[in-house]
CSV table of C-alpha atoms in Angstrom, one decimal:
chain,number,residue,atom,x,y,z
A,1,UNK,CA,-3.1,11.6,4.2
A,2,UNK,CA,-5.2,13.3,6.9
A,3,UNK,CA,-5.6,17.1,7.8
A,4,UNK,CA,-3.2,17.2,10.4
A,5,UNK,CA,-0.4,15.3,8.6
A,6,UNK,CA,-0.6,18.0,5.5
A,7,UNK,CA,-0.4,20.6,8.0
A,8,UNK,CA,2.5,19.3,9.2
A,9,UNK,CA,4.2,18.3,6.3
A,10,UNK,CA,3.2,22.3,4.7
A,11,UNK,CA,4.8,23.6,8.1
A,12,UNK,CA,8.2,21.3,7.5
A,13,UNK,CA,8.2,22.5,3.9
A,14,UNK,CA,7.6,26.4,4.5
A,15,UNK,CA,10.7,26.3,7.4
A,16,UNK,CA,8.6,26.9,9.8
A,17,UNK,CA,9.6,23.9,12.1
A,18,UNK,CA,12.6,21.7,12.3
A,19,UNK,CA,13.0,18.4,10.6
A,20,UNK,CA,13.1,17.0,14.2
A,21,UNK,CA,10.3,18.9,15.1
A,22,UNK,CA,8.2,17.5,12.3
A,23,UNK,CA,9.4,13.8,13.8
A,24,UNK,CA,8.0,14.5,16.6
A,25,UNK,CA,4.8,16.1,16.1
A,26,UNK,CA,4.2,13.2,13.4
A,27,UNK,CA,5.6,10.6,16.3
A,28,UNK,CA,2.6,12.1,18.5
A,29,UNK,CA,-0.2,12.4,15.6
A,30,UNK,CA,0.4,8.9,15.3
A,31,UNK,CA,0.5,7.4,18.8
A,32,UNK,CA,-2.7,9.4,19.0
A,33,UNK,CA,-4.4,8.0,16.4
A,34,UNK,CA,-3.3,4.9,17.5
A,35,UNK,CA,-4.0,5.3,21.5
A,36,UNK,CA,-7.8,4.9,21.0
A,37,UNK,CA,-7.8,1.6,19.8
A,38,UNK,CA,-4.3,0.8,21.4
A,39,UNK,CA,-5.2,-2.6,23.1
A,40,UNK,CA,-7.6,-3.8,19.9
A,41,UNK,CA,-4.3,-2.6,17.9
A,42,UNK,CA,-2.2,-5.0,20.2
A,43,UNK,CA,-4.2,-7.9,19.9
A,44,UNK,CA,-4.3,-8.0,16.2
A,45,UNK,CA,-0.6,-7.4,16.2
A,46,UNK,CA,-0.6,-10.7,18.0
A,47,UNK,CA,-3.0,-12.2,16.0
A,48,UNK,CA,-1.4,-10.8,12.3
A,49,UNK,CA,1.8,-12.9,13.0
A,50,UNK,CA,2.2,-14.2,10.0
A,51,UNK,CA,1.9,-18.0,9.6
A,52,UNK,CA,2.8,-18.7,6.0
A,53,UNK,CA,4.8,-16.8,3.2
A,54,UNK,CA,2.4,-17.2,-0.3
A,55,UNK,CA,4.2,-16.7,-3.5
A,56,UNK,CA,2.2,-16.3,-6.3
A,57,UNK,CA,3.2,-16.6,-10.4
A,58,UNK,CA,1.0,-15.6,-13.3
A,59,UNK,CA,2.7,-16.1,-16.2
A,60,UNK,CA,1.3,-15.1,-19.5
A,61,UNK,CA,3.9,-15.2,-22.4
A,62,UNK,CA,5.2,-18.8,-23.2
A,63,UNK,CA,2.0,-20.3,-23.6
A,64,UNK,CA,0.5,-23.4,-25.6
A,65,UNK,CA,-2.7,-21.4,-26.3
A,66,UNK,CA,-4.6,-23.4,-23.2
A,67,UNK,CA,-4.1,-21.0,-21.0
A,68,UNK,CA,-1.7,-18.9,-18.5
A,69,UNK,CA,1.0,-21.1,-16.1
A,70,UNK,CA,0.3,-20.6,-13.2
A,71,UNK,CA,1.8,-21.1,-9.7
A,72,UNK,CA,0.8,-20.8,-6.2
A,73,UNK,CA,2.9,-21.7,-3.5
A,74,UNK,CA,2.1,-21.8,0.4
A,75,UNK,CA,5.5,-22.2,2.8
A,76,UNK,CA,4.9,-22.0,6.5
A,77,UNK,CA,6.9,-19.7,8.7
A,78,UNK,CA,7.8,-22.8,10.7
A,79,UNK,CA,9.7,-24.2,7.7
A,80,UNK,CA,11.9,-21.8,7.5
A,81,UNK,CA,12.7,-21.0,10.7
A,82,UNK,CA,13.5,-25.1,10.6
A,83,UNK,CA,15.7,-24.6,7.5
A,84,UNK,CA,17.0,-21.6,9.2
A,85,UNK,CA,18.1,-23.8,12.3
A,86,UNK,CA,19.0,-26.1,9.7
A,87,UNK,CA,21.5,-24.0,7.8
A,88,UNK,CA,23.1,-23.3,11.3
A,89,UNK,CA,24.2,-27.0,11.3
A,90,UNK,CA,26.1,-26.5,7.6
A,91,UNK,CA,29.8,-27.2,8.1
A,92,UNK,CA,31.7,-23.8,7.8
A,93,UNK,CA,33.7,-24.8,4.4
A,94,UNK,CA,30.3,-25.9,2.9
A,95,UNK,CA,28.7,-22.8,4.0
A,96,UNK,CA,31.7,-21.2,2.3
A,97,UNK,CA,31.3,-22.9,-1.2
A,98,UNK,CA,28.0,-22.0,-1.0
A,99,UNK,CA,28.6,-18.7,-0.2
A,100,UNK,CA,31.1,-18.3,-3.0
A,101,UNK,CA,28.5,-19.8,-5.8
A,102,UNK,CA,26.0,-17.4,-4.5
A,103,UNK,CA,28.4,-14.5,-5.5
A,104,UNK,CA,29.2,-15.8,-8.6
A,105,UNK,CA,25.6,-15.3,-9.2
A,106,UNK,CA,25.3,-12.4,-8.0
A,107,UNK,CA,23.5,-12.8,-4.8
A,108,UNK,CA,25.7,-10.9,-2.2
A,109,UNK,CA,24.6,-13.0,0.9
A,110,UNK,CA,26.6,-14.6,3.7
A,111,UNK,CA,24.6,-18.1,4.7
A,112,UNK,CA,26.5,-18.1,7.9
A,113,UNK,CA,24.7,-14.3,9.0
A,114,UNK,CA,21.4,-15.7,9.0
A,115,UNK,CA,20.5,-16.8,11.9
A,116,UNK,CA,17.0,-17.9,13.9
A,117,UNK,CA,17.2,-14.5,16.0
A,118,UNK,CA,17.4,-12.3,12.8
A,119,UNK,CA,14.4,-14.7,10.6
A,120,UNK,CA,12.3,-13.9,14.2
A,121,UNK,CA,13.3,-10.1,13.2
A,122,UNK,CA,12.7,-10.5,9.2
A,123,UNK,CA,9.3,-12.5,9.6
A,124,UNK,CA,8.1,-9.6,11.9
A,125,UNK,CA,8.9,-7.1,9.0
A,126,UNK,CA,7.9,-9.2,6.4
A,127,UNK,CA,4.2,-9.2,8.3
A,128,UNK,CA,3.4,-6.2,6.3
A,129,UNK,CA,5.6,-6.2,3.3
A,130,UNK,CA,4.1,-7.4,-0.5
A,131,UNK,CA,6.4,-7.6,-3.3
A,132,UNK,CA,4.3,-7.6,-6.3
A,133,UNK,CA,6.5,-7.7,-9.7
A,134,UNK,CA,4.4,-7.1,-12.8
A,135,UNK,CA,6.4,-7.5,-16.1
A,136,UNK,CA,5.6,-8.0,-20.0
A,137,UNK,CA,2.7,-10.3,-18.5
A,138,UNK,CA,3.9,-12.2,-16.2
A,139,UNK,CA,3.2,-11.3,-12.3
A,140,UNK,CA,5.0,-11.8,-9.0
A,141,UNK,CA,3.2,-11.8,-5.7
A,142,UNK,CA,4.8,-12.4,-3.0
A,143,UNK,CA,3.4,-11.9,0.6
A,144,UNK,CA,2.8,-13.1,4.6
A,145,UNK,CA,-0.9,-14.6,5.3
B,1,UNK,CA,2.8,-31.9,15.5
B,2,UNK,CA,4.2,-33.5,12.2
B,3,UNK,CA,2.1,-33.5,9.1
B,4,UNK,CA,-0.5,-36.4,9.3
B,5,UNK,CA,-2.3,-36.4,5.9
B,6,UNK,CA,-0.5,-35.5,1.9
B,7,UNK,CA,-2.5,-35.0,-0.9
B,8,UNK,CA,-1.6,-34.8,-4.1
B,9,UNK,CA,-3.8,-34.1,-7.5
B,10,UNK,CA,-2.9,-34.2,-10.9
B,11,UNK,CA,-4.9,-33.3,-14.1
B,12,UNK,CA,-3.4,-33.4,-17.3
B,13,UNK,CA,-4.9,-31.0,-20.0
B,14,UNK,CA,-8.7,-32.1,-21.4
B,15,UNK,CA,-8.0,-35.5,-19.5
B,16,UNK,CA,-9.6,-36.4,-16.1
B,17,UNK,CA,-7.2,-36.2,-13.3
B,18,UNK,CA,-7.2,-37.6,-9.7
B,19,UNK,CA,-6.3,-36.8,-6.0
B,20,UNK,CA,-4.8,-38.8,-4.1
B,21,UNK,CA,-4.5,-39.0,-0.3
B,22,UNK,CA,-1.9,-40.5,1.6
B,23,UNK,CA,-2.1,-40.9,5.4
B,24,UNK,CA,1.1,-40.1,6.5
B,25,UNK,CA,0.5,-41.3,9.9
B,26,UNK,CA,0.8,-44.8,8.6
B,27,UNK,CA,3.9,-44.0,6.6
B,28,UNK,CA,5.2,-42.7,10.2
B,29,UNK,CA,4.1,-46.0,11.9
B,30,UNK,CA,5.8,-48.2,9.3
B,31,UNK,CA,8.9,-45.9,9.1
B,32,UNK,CA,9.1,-46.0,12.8
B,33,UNK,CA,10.7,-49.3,13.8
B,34,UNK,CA,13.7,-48.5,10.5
B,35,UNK,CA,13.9,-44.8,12.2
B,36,UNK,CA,14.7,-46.7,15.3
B,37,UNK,CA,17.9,-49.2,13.9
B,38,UNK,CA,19.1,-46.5,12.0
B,39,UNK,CA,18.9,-43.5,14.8
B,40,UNK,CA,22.2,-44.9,16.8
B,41,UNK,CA,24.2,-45.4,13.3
B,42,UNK,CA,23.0,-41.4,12.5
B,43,UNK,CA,24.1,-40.7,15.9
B,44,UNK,CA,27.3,-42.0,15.1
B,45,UNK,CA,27.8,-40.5,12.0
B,46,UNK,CA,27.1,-37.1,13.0
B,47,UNK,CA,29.9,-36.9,15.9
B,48,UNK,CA,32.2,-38.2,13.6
B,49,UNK,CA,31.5,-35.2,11.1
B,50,UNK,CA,31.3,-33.2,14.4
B,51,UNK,CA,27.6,-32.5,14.4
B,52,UNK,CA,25.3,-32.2,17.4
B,53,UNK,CA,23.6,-35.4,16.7
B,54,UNK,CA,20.4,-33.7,19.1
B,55,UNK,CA,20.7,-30.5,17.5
B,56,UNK,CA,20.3,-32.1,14.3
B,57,UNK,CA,17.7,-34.4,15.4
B,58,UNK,CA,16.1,-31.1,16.7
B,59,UNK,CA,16.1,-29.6,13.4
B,60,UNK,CA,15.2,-32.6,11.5
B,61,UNK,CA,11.9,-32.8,13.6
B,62,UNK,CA,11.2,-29.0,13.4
B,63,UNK,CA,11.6,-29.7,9.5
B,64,UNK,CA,9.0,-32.6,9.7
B,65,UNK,CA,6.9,-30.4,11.6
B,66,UNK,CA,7.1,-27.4,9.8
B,67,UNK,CA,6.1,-28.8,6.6
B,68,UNK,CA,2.4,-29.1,7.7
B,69,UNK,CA,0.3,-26.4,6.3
B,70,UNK,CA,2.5,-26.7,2.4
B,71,UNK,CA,0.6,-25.8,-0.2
B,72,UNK,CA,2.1,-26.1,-3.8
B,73,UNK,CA,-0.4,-25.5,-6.6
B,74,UNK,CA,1.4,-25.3,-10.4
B,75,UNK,CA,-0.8,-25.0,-13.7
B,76,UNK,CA,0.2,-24.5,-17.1
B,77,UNK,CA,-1.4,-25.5,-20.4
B,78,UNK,CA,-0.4,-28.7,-20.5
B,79,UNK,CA,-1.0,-30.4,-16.6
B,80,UNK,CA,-2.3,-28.9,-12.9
B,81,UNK,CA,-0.5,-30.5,-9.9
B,82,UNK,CA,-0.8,-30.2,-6.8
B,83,UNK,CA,0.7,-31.3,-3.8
B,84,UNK,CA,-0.6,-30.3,0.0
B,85,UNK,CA,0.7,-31.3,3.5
B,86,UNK,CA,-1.8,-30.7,6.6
C-alpha cells in the first residue's frame, strides 16, 4: 500500500472525509497512477486475454509410496465458449433435469442463464482471478494463462 | 482451425513408456467422405428434434476447433498419461 493510499485510508478512518469522498480520491490516486503508462496498460489488457483456464492438482495423501498424484490440466477459452454455445442448443426439459440433479447436489445453478454474452463477461473476470485450495496435502490451483 | 496433430504418452511406473502421435489431419481426410453421407441424415434429424441443424453444425465445429491447444497431464504412483491436442 503506498503513502498516499494510507493517508487516505487514516483520513476515512479518523472522519475526516466521507466514505464517498475516500471513493473518489482513491478513484483519482488510481487513474493517476495508471495514466502514465495508460496506453502500455491498454495493450497488455489486450494482450493478457486469457487463452486457456489451467487447473492444477497435487495430491499428497492416498499414495502407493511412489510418489504424489498429480494432475495438470490445460482447457482453452475457446472450448468453452463452444460448450457454452453448445449448452444453448440443450432442449429446455433436458436442461431442466439437469438443472434439478445439479440441486440435488447442491450446485445452485440454472444451465439455461449461462449464456455466450455472460462467459465473454466471466472470462474477462476470470483474467485475474487464482483459486488456490490447499488442504491436509492436497492442492488446488486453478487459473487463466 | 481444427486441431491437426494428438499426442498421447503413457508410462507406467518403473516401465518404459511411449508417445504416440497421431496426425489428425489424416483422420479428418478419411472421416471426410462418412461426414459427407451422414451430414444430410444429421440434418434431418435435428429439425425433427427441432434443432437448428446450422447452429448445431456451428457449434459442433467451434467444439472441433476449440479443442486445439488441450493439454491433459495425470500422474500418480502407479502410471503418467498424457494426452495433448495442437
Amino acid at each position: 500500500m503506498n503513502e498516499e493510499r494510507r493517508r487516505i485510508l487514516e483520513m476515512l478512518s479518523t472522519g475526516k472525509i466521507t466514505t464517498e469522498e475516500a471513493d473518489r480520491l482513491l478513484a483519482a490516486l488510481g487513474s493517476q497512477q495508471m495514466g502514465g503508462s495508460a496506453a502500455a496498460t491498454s495493450e497488455s489488457a489486450v494482450k493478457a486475454a486469457p487463452k486457456y483456464l489451467r487447473v492444477m492438482v497435487e495430491d499428497h495423501r492416498e499414495g502407493t509410496g511412489k510418489g504424489p498424484t498429480q494432475v495438470n490440466v490445460r482447457v482453452p477459452m475457446q472450448l468453452l465458449r463452444a460448450g457454452v454455445r453448445l449448452a444453448g442448443l440443450i432442449p429446455q426439459s433436458a436442461l431442466n433435469q439437469a438443472n434439478e440433479a445439479m440441486h440435488e447436489k447442491g450446485v445452485l445453478l440454472d444451465l439455461g442463464q449461462i449464456k455466450p454474452e455472460n462467459l465473454e463477461e466471466l472470462v474477462n473476470e476470470l483474467r485475474d482471478l487464482t483459486v488456490d485450495v490447499d488442504d491436509n496435502g492436497t492442492k488446488v490451483k486453478v487459473y487463466c494463462e | 482451425m481444427i486441431p491437426l496433430m494428438l499426442v498421447v504418452g503413457i508410462r507406467p511406473y518403473n516401465r518404459r513408456g511411449f508417445r504416440l502421435w497421431i496426425p489428425l489431419f489424416l483422420v479428418w481426410l478419411l472421416l471426410l467422405p462418412l461426414v459427407l453421407v451422414l451430414l444430410p441424415l444429421a440434418f434431418l434429424v435435428l429439425l425433427l428434434i427441432r434443432v437448428n441443424p446450422f447452429r448445431a453444425f456451428l457449434t459442433g465445429w467451434q467444439i472441433l476447433a476449440g479443442m486445439k491447444g488441450t493439454h491433459i497431464e495425470v500422474q500418480d504412483g502407479k502410471a503418467w498419461v498424457l494426452v495433448r491436442i495442437f
